[in-house]
XYZ file of N, CA, C and O in Angstrom:
812
model
N -1.227 -62.518 -5.511
C -1.745 -62.077 -6.805
C -2.936 -61.142 -6.571
O -3.856 -61.470 -5.815
N -2.935 -59.991 -7.205
C -4.029 -59.040 -7.057
C -5.253 -59.510 -7.795
O -5.164 -60.332 -8.722
N -6.474 -58.991 -7.411
C -7.683 -59.357 -8.160
C -7.592 -59.021 -9.634
O -8.107 -59.758 -10.476
N -6.938 -57.913 -9.970
C -6.807 -57.538 -11.381
C -5.949 -58.531 -12.129
O -6.256 -58.920 -13.280
N -4.867 -59.012 -11.481
C -4.030 -60.003 -12.105
C -4.795 -61.328 -12.277
O -4.627 -62.021 -13.284
N -5.634 -61.659 -11.289
C -6.457 -62.865 -11.401
C -7.425 -62.724 -12.570
O -7.659 -63.677 -13.317
N -7.963 -61.530 -12.757
C -8.870 -61.270 -13.875
C -8.185 -61.512 -15.211
O -8.733 -62.162 -16.098
N -6.969 -60.998 -15.318
C -6.225 -61.176 -16.567
C -5.924 -62.651 -16.814
O -6.031 -63.150 -17.930
N -5.522 -63.375 -15.756
C -5.214 -64.799 -15.901
C -6.467 -65.563 -16.309
O -6.424 -66.457 -17.159
N -7.619 -65.186 -15.689
C -8.862 -65.880 -16.040
C -9.245 -65.657 -17.484
O -9.722 -66.545 -18.169
N -9.042 -64.422 -17.971
C -9.373 -64.119 -19.372
C -8.458 -64.898 -20.315
O -8.900 -65.406 -21.346
N -7.189 -65.002 -19.931
C -6.242 -65.752 -20.758
C -6.602 -67.224 -20.793
O -6.525 -67.890 -21.822
N -7.028 -67.727 -19.638
C -7.417 -69.161 -19.584
C -8.636 -69.420 -20.449
O -8.701 -70.440 -21.150
N -9.553 -68.457 -20.457
C -10.743 -68.619 -21.299
C -10.357 -68.639 -22.759
O -10.895 -69.429 -23.539
N -9.437 -67.768 -23.151
C -9.014 -67.715 -24.539
C -8.330 -68.996 -24.975
O -8.337 -69.388 -26.119
N -7.711 -69.698 -24.020
C -7.011 -70.936 -24.329
C -7.942 -72.140 -24.320
O -7.536 -73.262 -24.504
N -9.216 -71.881 -24.037
C -10.184 -72.973 -24.072
C -10.234 -73.781 -22.795
O -10.825 -74.850 -22.749
N -9.646 -73.256 -21.710
C -9.638 -74.026 -20.463
C -10.893 -73.815 -19.649
O -11.121 -74.492 -18.665
N -11.719 -72.814 -20.038
C -12.893 -72.467 -19.232
C -13.949 -73.568 -19.256
O -14.853 -73.587 -18.412
N -13.902 -74.484 -20.188
C -14.914 -75.515 -20.300
C -14.960 -76.421 -19.087
O -15.988 -76.990 -18.761
N -13.845 -76.556 -18.387
C -13.808 -77.444 -17.226
C -13.636 -76.658 -15.925
O -13.441 -77.254 -14.881
N -13.709 -75.339 -15.993
C -13.533 -74.517 -14.801
C -14.758 -73.640 -14.594
O -15.366 -73.184 -15.581
N -15.113 -73.367 -13.359
C -16.206 -72.417 -13.111
C -15.777 -70.998 -13.486
O -14.571 -70.722 -13.596
N -16.723 -70.107 -13.685
C -16.357 -68.717 -14.036
C -15.497 -68.078 -12.953
O -15.663 -68.354 -11.776
N -14.559 -67.257 -13.380
C -13.720 -66.530 -12.458
C -14.558 -65.460 -11.744
O -15.201 -64.662 -12.393
N -14.579 -65.441 -10.408
C -15.337 -64.422 -9.695
C -14.613 -63.098 -9.717
O -13.433 -63.021 -9.391
N -15.299 -62.023 -10.114
C -14.721 -60.696 -10.212
C -15.600 -59.731 -9.440
O -16.801 -59.657 -9.680
N -14.984 -58.991 -8.555
C -15.735 -58.027 -7.723
C -15.691 -56.642 -8.345
O -14.635 -56.159 -8.737
N -16.864 -56.013 -8.450
C -16.950 -54.651 -8.957
C -17.855 -53.827 -8.060
O -18.852 -54.332 -7.523
N -17.496 -52.550 -7.869
C -18.246 -51.678 -6.973
C -19.045 -50.663 -7.784
O -18.568 -50.134 -8.783
N -20.273 -50.419 -7.342
C -21.110 -49.378 -7.910
C -21.288 -48.322 -6.851
O -21.805 -48.580 -5.761
N -20.800 -47.112 -7.153
C -20.753 -46.051 -6.143
C -21.408 -44.765 -6.655
O -21.813 -44.688 -7.806
N -21.486 -43.796 -5.773
C -22.082 -42.505 -6.140
C -22.794 -41.901 -4.968
O -22.857 -42.479 -3.876
N -23.364 -40.730 -5.180
C -24.055 -40.020 -4.114
C -25.412 -40.585 -3.784
O -25.865 -41.597 -4.357
N -26.097 -39.921 -2.874
C -27.414 -40.332 -2.415
C -28.435 -40.221 -3.542
O -28.539 -39.198 -4.221
N -29.171 -41.313 -3.784
C -30.290 -41.289 -4.720
C -29.934 -41.185 -6.168
O -30.761 -40.769 -6.994
N -28.699 -41.595 -6.560
C -28.302 -41.460 -7.968
C -28.721 -42.679 -8.812
O -28.639 -42.625 -10.030
N -29.111 -43.786 -8.178
C -29.547 -44.944 -8.942
C -28.727 -46.198 -8.735
O -28.807 -47.142 -9.531
N -27.947 -46.274 -7.675
C -27.099 -47.446 -7.433
C -27.928 -48.710 -7.187
O -27.700 -49.746 -7.808
N -28.897 -48.614 -6.286
C -29.743 -49.771 -5.985
C -30.546 -50.176 -7.214
O -30.694 -51.367 -7.508
N -31.029 -49.202 -7.967
C -31.765 -49.498 -9.201
C -30.909 -50.234 -10.205
O -31.345 -51.201 -10.833
N -29.648 -49.774 -10.342
C -28.749 -50.416 -11.318
C -28.475 -51.857 -10.947
O -28.508 -52.753 -11.801
N -28.181 -52.114 -9.672
C -27.927 -53.496 -9.228
C -29.161 -54.355 -9.466
O -29.073 -55.486 -9.958
N -30.321 -53.833 -9.106
C -31.561 -54.588 -9.303
C -31.879 -54.863 -10.750
O -32.454 -55.889 -11.087
N -31.490 -53.938 -11.632
C -31.792 -54.088 -13.065
C -30.972 -55.186 -13.719
O -31.431 -55.862 -14.631
N -29.739 -55.382 -13.244
C -28.803 -56.260 -13.925
C -28.602 -57.601 -13.248
O -28.216 -58.593 -13.886
N -28.862 -57.701 -11.946
C -28.525 -58.917 -11.203
C -29.345 -60.096 -11.685
O -30.563 -59.997 -11.877
N -28.666 -61.228 -11.845
C -29.362 -62.461 -12.262
C -29.928 -63.221 -11.061
O -30.617 -64.231 -11.255
N -29.648 -62.748 -9.867
C -30.277 -63.280 -8.661
C -31.092 -62.163 -8.029
O -30.966 -60.985 -8.388
N -31.953 -62.527 -7.106
C -32.678 -61.489 -6.342
C -31.648 -60.675 -5.570
O -30.936 -61.198 -4.740
N -31.539 -59.389 -5.883
C -30.465 -58.609 -5.225
C -30.688 -58.473 -3.734
O -31.815 -58.371 -3.251
N -29.581 -58.487 -3.013
C -29.602 -58.243 -1.575
C -29.502 -56.731 -1.394
O -28.568 -56.088 -1.901
N -30.464 -56.136 -0.694
C -30.430 -54.722 -0.421
C -30.551 -54.494 1.070
O -31.054 -55.326 1.807
N -30.056 -53.369 1.521
C -30.157 -52.987 2.932
C -30.864 -51.639 2.996
O -30.322 -50.659 3.526
N -32.059 -51.614 2.455
C -32.812 -50.372 2.398
C -33.521 -50.144 3.739
O -34.101 -51.033 4.326
N -33.525 -48.882 4.183
C -34.241 -48.482 5.367
C -35.089 -47.270 5.026
O -34.754 -46.477 4.137
N -36.204 -47.134 5.736
C -37.093 -45.994 5.475
C -36.405 -44.697 5.819
O -35.646 -44.594 6.776
N -36.629 -43.671 4.998
C -36.116 -42.328 5.280
C -37.011 -41.693 6.310
O -38.181 -41.428 6.044
N -36.468 -41.445 7.478
C -37.250 -40.841 8.555
C -37.253 -39.313 8.404
O -36.527 -38.745 7.572
N -38.025 -38.656 9.227
C -38.051 -37.196 9.182
C -36.689 -36.635 9.519
O -36.260 -35.601 8.981
N -35.976 -37.291 10.434
C -34.634 -36.828 10.799
C -33.679 -36.938 9.606
O -32.941 -36.010 9.285
N -33.711 -38.112 8.902
C -32.834 -38.311 7.770
C -33.197 -37.361 6.640
O -32.314 -36.868 5.919
N -34.472 -37.099 6.454
C -34.905 -36.205 5.393
C -34.371 -34.803 5.608
O -34.148 -34.052 4.670
N -34.128 -34.463 6.851
C -33.545 -33.178 7.160
C -32.072 -33.102 6.865
O -31.488 -32.016 6.770
N -31.423 -34.302 6.719
C -29.992 -34.346 6.423
C -29.750 -34.596 4.969
O -28.874 -33.975 4.338
N -30.465 -35.520 4.365
C -30.301 -35.884 2.956
C -31.168 -34.997 2.074
O -32.329 -34.756 2.344
N -30.561 -34.515 0.986
C -31.267 -33.608 0.058
C -32.219 -34.410 -0.835
O -31.781 -35.182 -1.683
N -33.511 -34.218 -0.652
C -34.528 -34.925 -1.446
C -35.106 -34.058 -2.535
O -36.105 -34.436 -3.142
N -34.486 -32.918 -2.815
C -35.027 -31.985 -3.792
C -35.295 -32.637 -5.148
O -36.352 -32.430 -5.746
N -34.313 -33.424 -5.616
C -34.456 -34.036 -6.943
C -34.987 -35.465 -6.886
O -35.122 -36.124 -7.920
N -35.221 -35.973 -5.671
C -35.741 -37.327 -5.519
C -36.930 -37.316 -4.542
O -36.919 -38.006 -3.532
N -37.970 -36.522 -4.827
C -39.061 -36.377 -3.865
C -39.837 -37.656 -3.597
O -40.487 -37.784 -2.554
N -39.781 -38.629 -4.528
C -40.523 -39.865 -4.337
C -39.709 -40.958 -3.629
O -40.210 -42.039 -3.406
N -38.471 -40.634 -3.317
C -37.595 -41.609 -2.666
C -38.000 -41.771 -1.196
O -38.007 -40.786 -0.442
N -38.317 -42.997 -0.798
C -38.787 -43.241 0.587
C -37.838 -44.134 1.378
O -37.995 -44.286 2.583
N -36.834 -44.734 0.705
C -35.868 -45.578 1.395
C -34.453 -45.194 0.967
O -34.257 -44.535 -0.040
N -33.487 -45.670 1.737
C -32.095 -45.398 1.427
C -31.238 -46.588 1.846
O -31.595 -47.315 2.784
N -30.107 -46.806 1.153
C -29.202 -47.896 1.444
C -28.374 -47.520 2.676
O -27.720 -46.474 2.691
N -28.364 -48.390 3.684
C -27.625 -48.074 4.914
C -26.390 -48.985 5.061
O -25.633 -48.825 5.996
N -26.202 -49.972 4.193
C -25.013 -50.822 4.254
C -24.487 -51.033 2.846
O -23.524 -50.392 2.440
N -25.135 -51.868 2.087
C -24.705 -52.077 0.699
C -25.801 -52.807 -0.060
O -26.747 -53.332 0.516
N -25.658 -52.793 -1.385
C -26.471 -53.617 -2.265
C -25.565 -54.715 -2.828
O -24.348 -54.504 -2.969
N -26.137 -55.866 -3.155
C -25.341 -56.954 -3.700
C -26.132 -57.686 -4.760
O -27.308 -57.984 -4.616
N -25.440 -57.972 -5.878
C -26.024 -58.763 -6.946
C -24.917 -59.399 -7.748
O -23.735 -59.195 -7.478
N -25.264 -60.218 -8.743
C -24.216 -60.819 -9.573
C -24.694 -60.965 -11.028
O -25.898 -60.930 -11.297
N -23.717 -61.129 -11.904
C -24.013 -61.217 -13.314
C -22.941 -62.069 -13.996
O -21.749 -61.787 -13.857
N -23.354 -63.103 -14.705
C -22.411 -63.931 -15.449
C -22.193 -63.278 -16.820
O -23.116 -63.147 -17.613
N -20.966 -62.843 -17.063
C -20.636 -62.193 -18.326
C -20.536 -63.182 -19.458
O -21.078 -63.007 -20.545
N -19.804 -64.285 -19.220
C -19.658 -65.383 -20.159
C -19.171 -66.579 -19.354
O -19.050 -66.493 -18.122
N -18.905 -67.723 -19.974
C -18.490 -68.912 -19.185
C -17.208 -68.709 -18.381
O -16.915 -69.514 -17.510
N -16.451 -67.643 -18.661
C -15.176 -67.447 -17.967
C -15.223 -66.426 -16.850
O -14.359 -66.429 -15.966
N -16.246 -65.552 -16.837
C -16.279 -64.450 -15.871
C -17.645 -64.257 -15.250
O -18.679 -64.281 -15.935
N -17.647 -64.027 -13.946
C -18.880 -63.715 -13.232
C -18.642 -62.498 -12.351
O -17.723 -62.505 -11.526
N -19.422 -61.455 -12.568
C -19.280 -60.216 -11.786
C -20.107 -60.308 -10.506
O -21.280 -60.689 -10.541
N -19.479 -59.941 -9.419
C -20.191 -59.765 -8.142
C -20.236 -58.267 -7.869
O -19.206 -57.619 -7.726
N -21.441 -57.732 -7.790
C -21.636 -56.297 -7.713
C -21.948 -55.859 -6.301
O -22.839 -56.419 -5.652
N -21.228 -54.860 -5.846
C -21.421 -54.301 -4.505
C -21.725 -52.830 -4.637
O -20.902 -52.039 -5.123
N -22.914 -52.430 -4.220
C -23.297 -51.024 -4.245
C -23.043 -50.381 -2.896
O -23.446 -50.900 -1.857
N -22.377 -49.235 -2.911
C -22.045 -48.534 -1.680
C -23.222 -47.663 -1.204
O -24.047 -47.233 -2.019
N -23.286 -47.365 0.101
C -24.235 -46.364 0.562
C -23.823 -44.987 0.049
O -22.626 -44.723 -0.077
N -24.768 -44.117 -0.205
C -24.461 -42.854 -0.821
C -24.143 -41.716 0.138
O -23.456 -40.760 -0.229
N -24.622 -41.808 1.378
C -24.438 -40.699 2.293
C -23.037 -40.717 2.920
O -22.477 -41.760 3.211
N -22.480 -39.526 3.136
C -21.127 -39.415 3.681
C -21.025 -40.047 5.058
O -19.974 -40.520 5.464
N -22.131 -40.046 5.833
C -22.072 -40.589 7.196
C -21.849 -42.096 7.217
O -21.521 -42.655 8.269
N -22.001 -42.742 6.059
C -21.714 -44.186 5.966
C -20.387 -44.445 5.266
O -20.073 -45.579 4.899
N -19.591 -43.410 5.086
C -18.320 -43.523 4.358
C -17.320 -44.461 5.004
O -16.452 -45.010 4.330
N -17.452 -44.667 6.311
C -16.515 -45.554 7.007
C -16.599 -46.997 6.511
O -15.670 -47.787 6.722
N -17.661 -47.345 5.808
C -17.830 -48.727 5.315
C -17.158 -48.961 3.973
O -16.985 -50.102 3.559
N -16.766 -47.897 3.295
C -16.270 -48.021 1.921
C -15.041 -48.909 1.800
O -14.939 -49.704 0.875
N -14.083 -48.770 2.685
C -12.837 -49.545 2.581
C -13.127 -51.047 2.571
O -12.521 -51.797 1.783
N -14.057 -51.484 3.414
C -14.397 -52.903 3.454
C -15.122 -53.333 2.191
O -14.880 -54.430 1.651
N -16.030 -52.500 1.696
C -16.800 -52.856 0.484
C -15.907 -52.912 -0.742
O -16.055 -53.800 -1.574
N -14.976 -51.998 -0.853
C -14.141 -51.877 -2.044
C -12.977 -52.869 -2.046
O -12.424 -53.180 -3.111
N -12.613 -53.402 -0.899
C -11.484 -54.319 -0.805
C -11.589 -55.456 -1.827
O -12.588 -56.170 -1.888
N -10.560 -55.601 -2.670
C -10.518 -56.686 -3.641
C -11.226 -56.401 -4.952
O -11.236 -57.240 -5.859
N -11.814 -55.211 -5.123
C -12.533 -54.898 -6.362
C -11.558 -54.582 -7.479
O -10.525 -53.938 -7.264
N -11.896 -55.011 -8.698
C -11.043 -54.708 -9.858
C -11.362 -53.356 -10.445
O -10.582 -52.824 -11.241
N -12.524 -52.802 -10.104
C -12.892 -51.520 -10.666
C -14.220 -51.026 -10.091
O -14.872 -51.734 -9.306
N -14.564 -49.810 -10.462
C -15.799 -49.241 -9.953
C -16.542 -48.427 -10.999
O -15.957 -47.920 -11.974
N -17.848 -48.365 -10.840
C -18.710 -47.516 -11.676
C -19.276 -46.424 -10.782
O -20.013 -46.721 -9.838
N -18.917 -45.177 -11.050
C -19.412 -44.063 -10.273
C -20.618 -43.473 -11.014
O -20.493 -42.915 -12.088
N -21.807 -43.630 -10.400
C -23.029 -43.131 -11.017
C -23.243 -41.664 -10.611
O -23.092 -41.302 -9.455
N -23.624 -40.868 -11.615
C -23.756 -39.429 -11.405
C -25.156 -38.973 -11.812
O -25.671 -39.362 -12.857
N -25.759 -38.138 -10.967
C -26.966 -37.402 -11.339
C -26.496 -36.016 -11.739
O -25.996 -35.253 -10.916
N -26.617 -35.688 -13.005
C -26.068 -34.435 -13.520
C -26.770 -33.187 -12.969
O -26.293 -32.066 -13.159
N -27.901 -33.390 -12.282
C -28.578 -32.247 -11.661
C -27.882 -31.827 -10.380
O -28.140 -30.728 -9.861
N -27.016 -32.698 -9.851
C -26.310 -32.396 -8.602
C -24.948 -33.085 -8.622
O -24.702 -34.064 -7.918
N -24.061 -32.501 -9.399
C -22.713 -33.086 -9.584
C -21.930 -33.126 -8.289
O -21.080 -33.991 -8.117
N -22.169 -32.175 -7.366
C -21.409 -32.126 -6.143
C -21.456 -33.459 -5.378
O -20.500 -33.811 -4.669
N -22.559 -34.190 -5.525
C -22.746 -35.411 -4.739
C -21.788 -36.538 -5.114
O -21.650 -37.495 -4.351
N -21.151 -36.438 -6.275
C -20.307 -37.549 -6.703
C -18.821 -37.284 -6.517
O -18.008 -38.147 -6.772
N -18.475 -36.080 -6.079
C -17.043 -35.760 -5.918
C -16.337 -36.727 -4.977
O -15.210 -37.124 -5.222
N -16.991 -37.062 -3.881
C -16.359 -37.918 -2.890
C -16.035 -39.289 -3.487
O -14.951 -39.837 -3.214
N -16.949 -39.851 -4.285
C -16.720 -41.165 -4.883
C -15.578 -41.103 -5.899
O -14.720 -41.973 -5.950
N -15.567 -40.052 -6.737
C -14.498 -39.886 -7.736
C -13.149 -39.766 -7.018
O -12.167 -40.439 -7.407
N -13.085 -38.935 -5.996
C -11.828 -38.773 -5.270
C -11.367 -40.069 -4.637
O -10.155 -40.372 -4.629
N -12.317 -40.856 -4.114
C -11.969 -42.106 -3.454
C -11.266 -43.047 -4.420
O -10.216 -43.600 -4.116
N -11.857 -43.261 -5.599
C -11.253 -44.191 -6.563
C -9.934 -43.649 -7.111
O -9.004 -44.460 -7.340
N -9.843 -42.354 -7.297
C -8.587 -41.783 -7.767
C -7.475 -41.989 -6.743
O -6.357 -42.394 -7.104
N -7.752 -41.724 -5.499
C -6.731 -41.875 -4.450
C -6.332 -43.314 -4.214
O -5.182 -43.599 -3.880
N -7.277 -44.224 -4.373
C -6.980 -45.648 -4.222
C -6.395 -46.266 -5.490
O -6.008 -47.432 -5.501
N -6.367 -45.478 -6.575
C -5.849 -45.908 -7.883
C -6.566 -47.181 -8.362
O -5.961 -48.117 -8.877
N -7.891 -47.164 -8.199
C -8.738 -48.248 -8.673
C -9.353 -47.809 -9.993
O -9.915 -46.702 -10.089
N -9.285 -48.614 -11.056
C -9.898 -48.218 -12.321
C -11.405 -47.950 -12.139
O -12.082 -48.725 -11.467
N -11.880 -46.866 -12.725
C -13.314 -46.579 -12.630
C -13.785 -45.809 -13.847
O -12.986 -45.203 -14.585
N -15.091 -45.890 -14.055
C -15.729 -45.103 -15.107
C -16.829 -44.280 -14.469
O -17.349 -44.631 -13.404
N -17.174 -43.186 -15.099
C -18.257 -42.316 -14.646
C -19.462 -42.544 -15.541
O -19.348 -42.487 -16.784
N -20.616 -42.829 -14.926
C -21.804 -43.105 -15.694
C -22.894 -42.100 -15.327
O -23.319 -42.010 -14.177
N -23.318 -41.304 -16.304
C -24.356 -40.323 -16.078
C -25.712 -40.955 -16.220
O -26.076 -41.443 -17.293
N -26.467 -41.009 -15.141
C -27.772 -41.636 -15.153
C -28.787 -40.692 -15.806
O -28.947 -39.550 -15.382
N -29.452 -41.182 -16.846
C -30.377 -40.370 -17.621
C -31.744 -40.337 -16.951
O -32.661 -41.082 -17.323
N -31.887 -39.508 -15.927
C -33.183 -39.363 -15.270
C -34.170 -38.741 -16.237
O -33.856 -37.738 -16.918
N -35.358 -39.310 -16.304
C -36.406 -38.836 -17.251
C -35.869 -38.829 -18.672
O -36.297 -38.028 -19.512
N -34.920 -39.754 -18.965
C -34.432 -39.895 -20.317
C -33.446 -38.854 -20.799
O -33.139 -38.804 -21.995
N -32.930 -37.999 -19.901
C -31.980 -36.984 -20.343
C -30.989 -36.655 -19.238
O -31.199 -36.981 -18.065
N -29.908 -35.995 -19.626
C -28.919 -35.519 -18.683
C -28.782 -33.998 -18.838
O -29.057 -33.468 -19.918
N -28.384 -33.339 -17.784
C -28.344 -31.874 -17.771
C -27.103 -31.284 -18.430
O -27.082 -30.107 -18.801
N -26.014 -32.095 -18.516
C -24.766 -31.593 -19.049
C -24.178 -32.599 -20.028
O -24.437 -33.803 -19.929
N -23.336 -32.118 -20.925
C -22.688 -33.007 -21.888
C -21.560 -33.802 -21.188
O -21.145 -33.487 -20.081
N -21.086 -34.824 -21.887
C -20.025 -35.663 -21.328
C -18.781 -34.816 -21.046
O -18.146 -34.980 -19.982
N -18.405 -33.953 -21.954
C -17.216 -33.133 -21.770
C -17.381 -32.117 -20.641
O -16.442 -31.809 -19.914
N -18.584 -31.582 -20.494
C -18.869 -30.655 -19.392
C -18.702 -31.358 -18.058
O -18.145 -30.804 -17.103
N -19.205 -32.586 -17.988
C -19.071 -33.345 -16.750
C -17.619 -33.729 -16.473
O -17.132 -33.624 -15.336
N -16.911 -34.117 -17.521
C -15.484 -34.457 -17.346
C -14.719 -33.238 -16.795
O -13.908 -33.379 -15.886
N -15.016 -32.068 -17.344
C -14.346 -30.850 -16.882
C -14.731 -30.544 -15.435
O -13.866 -30.214 -14.600
N -16.016 -30.665 -15.115
C -16.471 -30.329 -13.757
C -15.897 -31.294 -12.710
O -15.583 -30.871 -11.591
N -15.736 -32.568 -13.074
C -15.192 -33.542 -12.129
C -13.677 -33.582 -12.143
O -13.070 -34.189 -11.278
N -13.086 -32.943 -13.168
C -11.625 -32.872 -13.310
C -11.037 -34.285 -13.372
O -10.049 -34.594 -12.691
N -11.639 -35.155 -14.168
C -11.107 -36.509 -14.338
C -10.310 -36.563 -15.650
O -10.609 -35.854 -16.603
N -9.307 -37.416 -15.672
C -8.433 -37.478 -16.825
C -9.114 -38.126 -18.010
O -10.175 -38.755 -17.886
N -8.473 -38.020 -19.168
C -9.011 -38.630 -20.381
C -9.028 -40.153 -20.304
O -9.695 -40.820 -21.070
N -8.244 -40.689 -19.368
C -8.197 -42.178 -19.198
C -9.454 -42.693 -18.525
O -9.688 -43.906 -18.528
N -10.237 -41.819 -17.907
C -11.460 -42.233 -17.214
C -12.642 -42.131 -18.171
O -12.996 -41.032 -18.601
N -13.255 -43.256 -18.544
C -14.423 -43.185 -19.420
C -15.588 -42.465 -18.780
O -15.839 -42.616 -17.564
N -16.294 -41.662 -19.558
C -17.514 -40.985 -19.093
C -18.603 -41.365 -20.099
O -18.483 -41.088 -21.284
N -19.673 -42.034 -19.595
C -20.719 -42.533 -20.463
C -22.084 -42.112 -19.922
O -22.220 -41.726 -18.757
N -23.091 -42.211 -20.772
C -24.467 -42.000 -20.368
C -25.160 -43.373 -20.330
O -24.953 -44.206 -21.216
N -25.962 -43.618 -19.288
C -26.686 -44.874 -19.234
C -28.008 -44.654 -18.505
O -28.282 -43.562 -17.972
N -28.835 -45.685 -18.476
C -30.115 -45.650 -17.772
C -30.127 -46.770 -16.763
O -30.115 -47.959 -17.128
N -30.117 -46.435 -15.475
C -30.020 -47.440 -14.418
C -31.204 -48.392 -14.399
O -31.138 -49.471 -13.778
N -32.280 -48.057 -15.095
C -33.474 -48.910 -15.108
C -33.412 -49.969 -16.187
O -34.177 -50.940 -16.143
N -32.488 -49.804 -17.151
C -32.442 -50.689 -18.310
C -31.286 -51.685 -18.179
O -30.126 -51.286 -18.092
N -31.607 -52.973 -18.204
C -30.597 -54.020 -18.031
C -29.440 -53.900 -19.024
O -28.281 -53.957 -18.658
N -29.792 -53.748 -20.311
C -28.761 -53.670 -21.319
C -27.861 -52.455 -21.138
O -26.647 -52.523 -21.373
N -28.428 -51.334 -20.725
C -27.669 -50.121 -20.525
C -26.715 -50.275 -19.356
O -25.547 -49.841 -19.425
N -27.172 -50.902 -18.266
C -26.310 -51.155 -17.110
C -25.185 -52.105 -17.496
O -24.022 -51.909 -17.137
N -25.520 -53.155 -18.257
C -24.494 -54.122 -18.698
C -23.397 -53.423 -19.485
O -22.215 -53.652 -19.244
N -23.787 -52.547 -20.406
C -22.788 -51.877 -21.243
C -21.868 -51.001 -20.393
O -20.654 -50.919 -20.632
N -22.433 -50.327 -19.380
C -21.616 -49.490 -18.492
C -20.635 -50.321 -17.698
O -19.469 -49.959 -17.514
N -21.089 -51.494 -17.202
C -20.212 -52.383 -16.439
C -19.089 -52.939 -17.318
O -17.955 -53.116 -16.867
N -19.415 -53.228 -18.577
C -18.394 -53.742 -19.493
C -17.304 -52.705 -19.760
O -16.146 -53.059 -19.976
N -17.660 -51.425 -19.731
C -16.650 -50.376 -19.891
C -15.642 -50.465 -18.742
O -14.432 -50.375 -18.978
N -16.132 -50.678 -17.523
C -15.233 -50.807 -16.380
C -14.386 -52.060 -16.484
O -13.187 -52.056 -16.217
N -15.006 -53.154 -16.929
C -14.300 -54.413 -17.055
C -13.156 -54.307 -18.079
O -12.035 -54.756 -17.857
N -13.453 -53.682 -19.214
C -12.439 -53.498 -20.245
C -11.308 -52.584 -19.720
O -10.122 -52.817 -20.035
N -11.657 -51.607 -18.914
C -10.671 -50.717 -18.343
C -9.740 -51.492 -17.405
O -8.519 -51.303 -17.419
N -10.319 -52.373 -16.597
C -9.506 -53.186 -15.678
C -8.584 -54.114 -16.426
O -7.408 -54.299 -16.066
N -9.085 -54.734 -17.517
C -8.267 -55.606 -18.325
C -7.122 -54.831 -19.000
O -5.982 -55.309 -19.065
N -7.442 -53.612 -19.474
C -6.410 -52.810 -20.098
C -5.317 -52.435 -19.117
O -4.145 -52.343 -19.477
N -5.703 -52.226 -17.861
C -4.735 -51.875 -16.839
C -3.703 -52.997 -16.637
O -2.544 -52.743 -16.322
N -4.139 -54.228 -16.846
C -3.251 -55.377 -16.680
C -2.428 -55.657 -17.936
O -1.508 -56.486 -17.899
N -2.824 -55.019 -19.049
C -2.138 -55.299 -20.305
C -2.621 -56.559 -20.976
O -1.988 -57.066 -21.890
N -3.766 -57.081 -20.503
C -4.304 -58.329 -21.068
C -4.916 -58.077 -22.446
O -5.403 -57.006 -22.711
């Protein structure tokens, strides 16, 4: 049984009132995107436990490789993954895995994404090129995903339709605006992905 099918079964069990005697169904979700788009911030904002991060200092060598133009205050970067969790309701508990943003850590993605029901691709609209790899990855793996435009300084540089056109994603892929610093905003974006995964199962 696939994780998505397990998700659908868990939702059905909750609707039947069986969740009262069962622990929440564990559901894996991935938060992806380019370097410095807000993945670690999003996991930290929403996790009900102290998030596990694998942050390392950005050295002079790394600064020469990673573009810090739009993130001049960024001093660390994720070198493995971020991890957190969120209980949606008595029937579902999300386990969140944030991917590293740099292409040189791309070899880790297959292991991180294995078993995930869906993904949230975070985008910095000031540098759309950085998210193409993540969008392509989920499309090729046929994993349900949504695109979330992180509102840096409270705004985004392009409209939702402009971003959809630039990324060439289908109308079936939700494109939303959110703020990675705000718990409620992150929750709403994750729920979009969860609903997408449920719809894929026909639940």
